[in-house]
XYZ file of C-alpha atoms in Angstrom:
371
model
C -11.391 9.188 20.338
C -14.042 6.496 20.228
C -14.380 4.791 16.861
C -17.892 3.768 15.865
C -17.944 0.450 13.992
C -20.567 -0.247 11.333
C -21.003 -3.611 9.659
C -22.205 -3.631 6.077
C -22.772 -6.668 3.884
C -23.312 -5.861 0.232
C -23.125 -7.588 -3.117
C -21.669 -5.164 -5.634
C -21.541 -5.374 -9.406
C -18.834 -3.529 -11.270
C -19.351 -1.225 -14.238
C -16.970 -1.682 -17.146
C -14.548 1.182 -17.677
C -13.067 0.741 -21.159
C -9.304 0.824 -21.432
C -8.309 3.683 -23.721
C -4.935 2.232 -24.633
C -4.578 -0.010 -27.652
C -1.653 -1.634 -25.863
C -3.722 -2.837 -22.925
C -4.477 -6.283 -24.296
C -5.589 -8.891 -21.800
C -6.823 -6.369 -19.241
C -10.242 -5.789 -17.714
C -11.059 -2.553 -15.939
C -14.149 -1.943 -13.820
C -15.607 0.634 -11.491
C -17.201 -0.620 -8.286
C -20.427 1.392 -7.766
C -20.592 1.692 -4.026
C -21.479 5.353 -3.561
C -19.545 8.467 -4.458
C -16.127 9.574 -3.179
C -14.858 6.015 -2.652
C -11.502 4.527 -3.552
C -9.075 7.052 -2.066
C -5.677 5.776 -0.800
C -6.444 2.234 -1.958
C -4.193 -0.682 -1.061
C -4.495 -4.339 -2.073
C -3.681 -7.866 -0.956
C -4.652 -11.377 -2.032
C -7.450 -12.775 0.145
C -7.606 -16.335 1.456
C -9.570 -17.515 -1.610
C -6.975 -16.126 -4.040
C -9.028 -13.134 -5.164
C -8.079 -9.486 -4.570
C -8.995 -7.576 -1.428
C -8.945 -3.766 -1.340
C -8.759 -1.360 1.595
C -9.732 2.206 0.717
C -11.207 5.415 2.056
C -14.667 6.865 1.468
C -14.174 10.614 1.616
C -17.924 11.307 1.606
C -18.659 9.279 4.742
C -15.144 9.510 6.222
C -14.939 5.745 6.585
C -12.310 3.066 6.074
C -13.732 0.323 3.863
C -12.683 -3.179 2.844
C -13.828 -4.699 -0.460
C -13.333 -8.455 -0.950
C -13.761 -9.670 -4.521
C -15.573 -12.920 -5.325
C -13.801 -13.264 -8.688
C -10.581 -11.934 -10.239
C -12.379 -9.190 -12.187
C -14.206 -8.061 -9.011
C -17.535 -7.933 -10.836
C -18.997 -9.381 -7.639
C -17.707 -8.305 -4.258
C -18.531 -8.016 -0.583
C -17.926 -4.832 1.375
C -17.389 -3.920 5.011
C -16.957 -0.600 6.789
C -14.323 -1.069 9.477
C -14.059 2.470 10.893
C -16.159 5.635 10.539
C -15.718 9.277 11.435
C -12.086 9.050 10.338
C -10.235 12.008 8.717
C -7.795 9.628 7.080
C -4.138 10.373 6.385
C -3.035 6.981 4.989
C -3.896 3.281 4.870
C -2.211 -0.090 4.257
C -3.378 -3.709 4.095
C -1.872 -7.176 4.560
C -3.292 -10.701 4.741
C -1.455 -13.280 6.829
C -1.097 -17.025 6.423
C -4.143 -17.367 8.669
C -6.206 -15.704 5.911
C -7.215 -12.817 8.187
C -6.736 -9.211 6.990
C -4.753 -6.616 8.911
C -5.535 -2.951 8.182
C -3.299 -0.136 9.386
C -4.390 3.490 9.036
C -3.498 6.959 10.279
C -5.990 9.574 11.477
C -5.481 13.331 11.438
C -7.155 15.636 13.950
C -10.461 17.141 12.750
C -9.817 20.826 13.461
C -7.086 20.599 16.104
C -3.522 19.329 15.881
C -2.822 15.705 16.606
C -3.052 12.332 14.984
C -3.218 8.612 15.627
C -2.256 5.316 14.012
C -4.376 2.193 14.476
C -4.027 -1.471 13.523
C -7.130 -3.606 12.923
C -6.940 -7.409 13.073
C -10.011 -8.983 11.475
C -11.531 -12.165 12.873
C -12.858 -13.397 9.506
C -11.666 -13.299 5.913
C -14.184 -10.590 4.932
C -13.480 -8.391 7.974
C -17.192 -8.242 8.805
C -17.416 -9.769 12.262
C -15.528 -8.802 15.408
C -12.218 -6.973 15.037
C -9.359 -6.044 17.312
C -8.378 -2.347 17.315
C -4.971 -1.368 18.684
C -3.280 2.027 18.711
C 0.387 2.119 17.732
C 0.940 5.897 17.719
C -0.687 8.919 19.421
C 0.018 12.639 19.184
C -2.284 15.273 20.659
C -0.406 18.352 19.457
C 1.714 17.171 16.527
C 0.882 15.356 13.310
C 0.794 11.934 11.677
C 1.659 10.890 8.124
C 1.981 7.616 6.231
C 1.743 4.055 7.513
C 3.076 0.703 6.236
C 2.306 -2.841 7.427
C 3.134 -6.453 6.655
C 2.770 -9.664 8.668
C 5.286 -12.455 9.289
C 4.858 -16.246 9.269
C 3.392 -16.057 12.777
C 0.829 -13.480 11.567
C 2.474 -10.790 13.698
C 2.425 -7.295 12.113
C 5.382 -5.000 11.596
C 4.209 -1.383 11.296
C 6.055 1.771 10.241
C 4.568 5.236 10.817
C 5.871 8.795 10.581
C 4.715 11.875 12.452
C 5.585 14.420 15.125
C 4.736 14.938 18.775
C 4.610 18.747 18.691
C 3.114 21.320 16.337
C 5.859 22.329 13.895
C 8.116 19.906 15.762
C 10.644 17.549 14.187
C 9.181 14.681 12.203
C 10.335 11.149 12.877
C 9.785 7.664 11.507
C 9.395 4.706 13.830
C 8.933 0.960 13.555
C 6.415 -0.831 15.756
C 7.116 -4.562 16.054
C 4.118 -6.572 17.256
C 4.662 -9.754 19.258
C 1.167 -11.125 18.615
C -1.294 -10.981 15.669
C -3.537 -8.405 17.368
C -0.581 -6.081 18.133
C -1.663 -5.577 21.739
C 0.149 -2.734 23.549
C 1.976 -5.084 25.944
C 3.553 -6.823 22.938
C 4.528 -3.690 20.966
C 8.206 -2.770 20.625
C 9.003 0.674 19.195
C 12.271 1.442 17.384
C 13.263 4.780 15.859
C 14.209 4.955 12.176
C 15.426 8.556 12.171
C 13.920 11.796 10.906
C 10.621 11.707 9.021
C 11.213 9.458 6.020
C 9.032 7.861 3.367
C 8.835 4.149 4.028
C 7.452 0.716 3.270
C 7.879 -2.730 4.818
C 7.672 -6.295 3.537
C 8.538 -9.715 4.889
C 11.649 -10.652 2.964
C 14.021 -13.615 2.659
C 14.214 -15.836 5.745
C 10.825 -14.499 6.833
C 12.321 -11.337 8.347
C 11.127 -7.737 7.847
C 12.738 -5.629 5.134
C 12.312 -1.847 5.246
C 12.710 0.687 2.421
C 13.344 4.272 3.574
C 13.672 7.679 1.972
C 17.030 9.374 2.313
C 17.414 11.838 5.176
C 17.807 14.599 2.560
C 17.388 14.920 -1.212
C 21.146 14.918 -1.714
C 21.449 11.307 -0.578
C 20.164 7.879 -1.594
C 17.401 5.739 -0.164
C 18.272 2.804 2.058
C 17.060 -0.741 2.453
C 17.155 -2.059 6.013
C 17.263 -5.816 6.571
C 16.157 -6.982 10.008
C 18.265 -9.725 11.578
C 15.374 -10.998 13.721
C 11.573 -10.914 13.742
C 11.401 -8.036 16.244
C 14.027 -6.083 14.285
C 16.318 -5.541 17.258
C 19.279 -5.561 14.858
C 19.269 -4.497 11.222
C 21.755 -3.769 8.465
C 21.508 -0.813 6.062
C 22.425 -0.497 2.372
C 22.086 2.551 0.088
C 19.928 1.937 -2.994
C 18.579 3.785 -6.027
C 19.669 7.106 -7.477
C 20.470 10.243 -5.533
C 17.247 12.069 -4.740
C 14.914 9.141 -5.446
C 12.029 8.908 -3.006
C 8.657 7.369 -2.095
C 9.855 3.743 -1.993
C 7.551 0.728 -2.058
C 8.932 -2.737 -1.395
C 7.820 -6.319 -2.089
C 9.408 -9.742 -1.680
C 8.653 -13.285 -2.769
C 10.813 -14.733 -0.005
C 13.814 -15.127 -2.320
C 14.476 -11.648 -3.661
C 13.332 -8.105 -2.951
C 12.104 -5.388 -5.312
C 11.900 -1.696 -4.476
C 10.199 0.856 -6.738
C 10.538 4.608 -6.270
C 10.315 8.006 -7.995
C 13.546 9.633 -9.193
C 14.366 13.359 -9.283
C 12.877 13.667 -12.793
C 9.622 12.071 -11.572
C 10.212 8.776 -13.364
C 9.663 5.320 -11.914
C 12.721 3.238 -11.069
C 13.116 -0.372 -9.945
C 15.831 -1.833 -7.703
C 16.175 -5.616 -7.381
C 17.978 -7.135 -4.385
C 18.919 -10.625 -3.349
C 19.350 -11.718 0.257
C 22.642 -9.862 0.624
C 22.945 -7.016 -1.917
C 21.013 -4.683 -4.218
C 21.719 -3.942 -7.875
C 21.738 -0.728 -9.895
C 18.347 0.962 -10.445
C 16.481 0.475 -13.704
C 14.167 3.169 -15.062
C 10.835 1.678 -16.082
C 8.643 4.656 -17.068
C 8.714 6.817 -20.184
C 10.322 10.251 -20.109
C 7.020 12.030 -20.762
C 5.279 10.346 -17.814
C 5.257 12.148 -14.454
C 5.059 9.291 -11.981
C 3.061 9.461 -8.751
C 3.428 6.854 -5.988
C 4.403 3.652 -7.805
C 3.563 0.334 -6.179
C 4.889 -3.206 -6.632
C 3.920 -6.837 -5.994
C 5.247 -10.260 -6.967
C 3.383 -12.224 -9.625
C 5.446 -15.393 -9.336
C 9.029 -16.204 -8.381
C 11.355 -13.806 -10.176
C 8.604 -11.655 -11.710
C 7.029 -8.459 -10.408
C 4.159 -6.204 -11.420
C 4.425 -2.432 -11.043
C 1.772 0.250 -11.437
C 1.711 4.026 -11.122
C -0.326 7.018 -12.193
C 0.839 9.857 -14.450
C 0.121 13.209 -12.795
C 0.538 15.035 -16.113
C -2.226 13.119 -17.911
C -4.060 11.178 -15.188
C -3.037 7.931 -16.870
C -2.771 4.518 -15.210
C 0.303 2.495 -16.186
C 1.122 -1.170 -15.625
C 4.432 -3.011 -16.088
C 5.413 -6.677 -15.938
C 9.040 -7.144 -14.968
C 11.650 -9.850 -15.108
C 15.082 -8.801 -16.347
C 13.339 -5.811 -17.966
C 9.892 -4.251 -17.687
C 7.270 -3.692 -20.362
C 4.753 -0.821 -20.259
C 1.000 -0.713 -20.821
C -1.196 2.348 -20.567
C -4.392 0.905 -19.085
C -6.401 4.120 -18.693
C -5.616 7.545 -20.158
C -7.094 10.690 -18.648
C -9.305 9.132 -15.965
C -7.139 7.466 -13.349
C -5.955 8.572 -9.977
C -4.950 11.922 -8.584
C -1.768 13.235 -7.061
C -3.077 12.699 -3.523
C -4.166 9.072 -3.939
C -2.147 5.867 -4.041
C -2.424 2.966 -6.439
C -2.875 -0.471 -4.879
C -1.134 -3.457 -6.476
C -1.224 -7.192 -5.832
C -0.901 -10.343 -7.907
C -1.540 -14.052 -8.035
C -0.561 -16.720 -10.545
C -1.202 -15.404 -14.047
C -2.904 -12.105 -13.184
C -2.002 -8.778 -11.614
C -4.451 -6.367 -10.003
C -4.436 -2.584 -9.659
C -6.855 -0.498 -7.598
C -7.183 3.208 -8.291
C -9.444 6.234 -7.948
C -11.593 7.103 -10.989
C -12.106 10.907 -10.883
C -14.954 11.131 -13.412
C -17.082 8.765 -11.324
C -15.495 9.506 -7.919
C -15.348 5.773 -7.232
C -12.997 2.861 -6.753
C -11.690 1.240 -9.928
C -9.934 -2.098 -10.358
C -7.889 -3.450 -13.255
C -7.067 -7.130 -13.719
C -4.185 -7.700 -16.132
C -2.646 -10.877 -17.523
C 0.906 -11.491 -16.319
C 3.623 -13.998 -17.116
């Protein structure tokens, strides 16, 4: 399939979306008015200038978009369309030490079975000029699911994708280790991670990939896989979380690792690990909240920020965590949907959350004071 690339340069001004929670002190929430049906499957990273960058999907135009904020509140931003004609399945975003974004996304077949996974390496910080497109997975009769990406100190991506090669065939999860920043096919190394499993990847202590995986079945626990080398030829595995917990997301500040997930009662849990072991899970959401796809990022050494949506009330929640986590309801009744993901990133003193605003069918962003 040939991907048509469109370049778009736009200055965008955000519309204030009032926070409906009295507890949400120190937060600013805006909607970015860039056409309808934007903001699906959003993911975030910190751009080279220290401001948030968001990758998301425009369902109306079937395009993968990148929004780079000019300020922390994202009241001014620049946008780029990096792929069009894409029936998206999932998306992820990372920014390397070179300041250049890497976008990974999965594509479902239009009306026929099949699916693909691509990695885009941008040549500029706004992802507006030339880009490198590389395919890391292809299936012409099966399916494709979620994708995860992070980049190491050499700006080389590690990608995880799940899918199948045959219609109604067994699902699998595989890791693609890239030996160069563009992830060219000659430098890709593929390693199986077992049956189809929810997943996420981060660059952990010692600069090596760390992988969080769903359990093989609901009667088991998730695992964290620590790679012993950059290409992940050897890795160790440790069970984490509660039995039946799923949908892990992982982050690291280079010293410790944090995994967030959803337990069997649809509550958010947090697992903190050091370089050698993981500790008991801590529940961080209220009993009445029905958590969907939590996400996590590091604010500063030893502190994390976590966000998730509440499928029961369409609420957007935000937590700041050290030894324990607080809770703030940022938006009640107009945040996210069960089929979208919340993006999270952070820099010194402020955390950021990207989410879908159903009433306006647009991308929203919250900036929240942190420790």
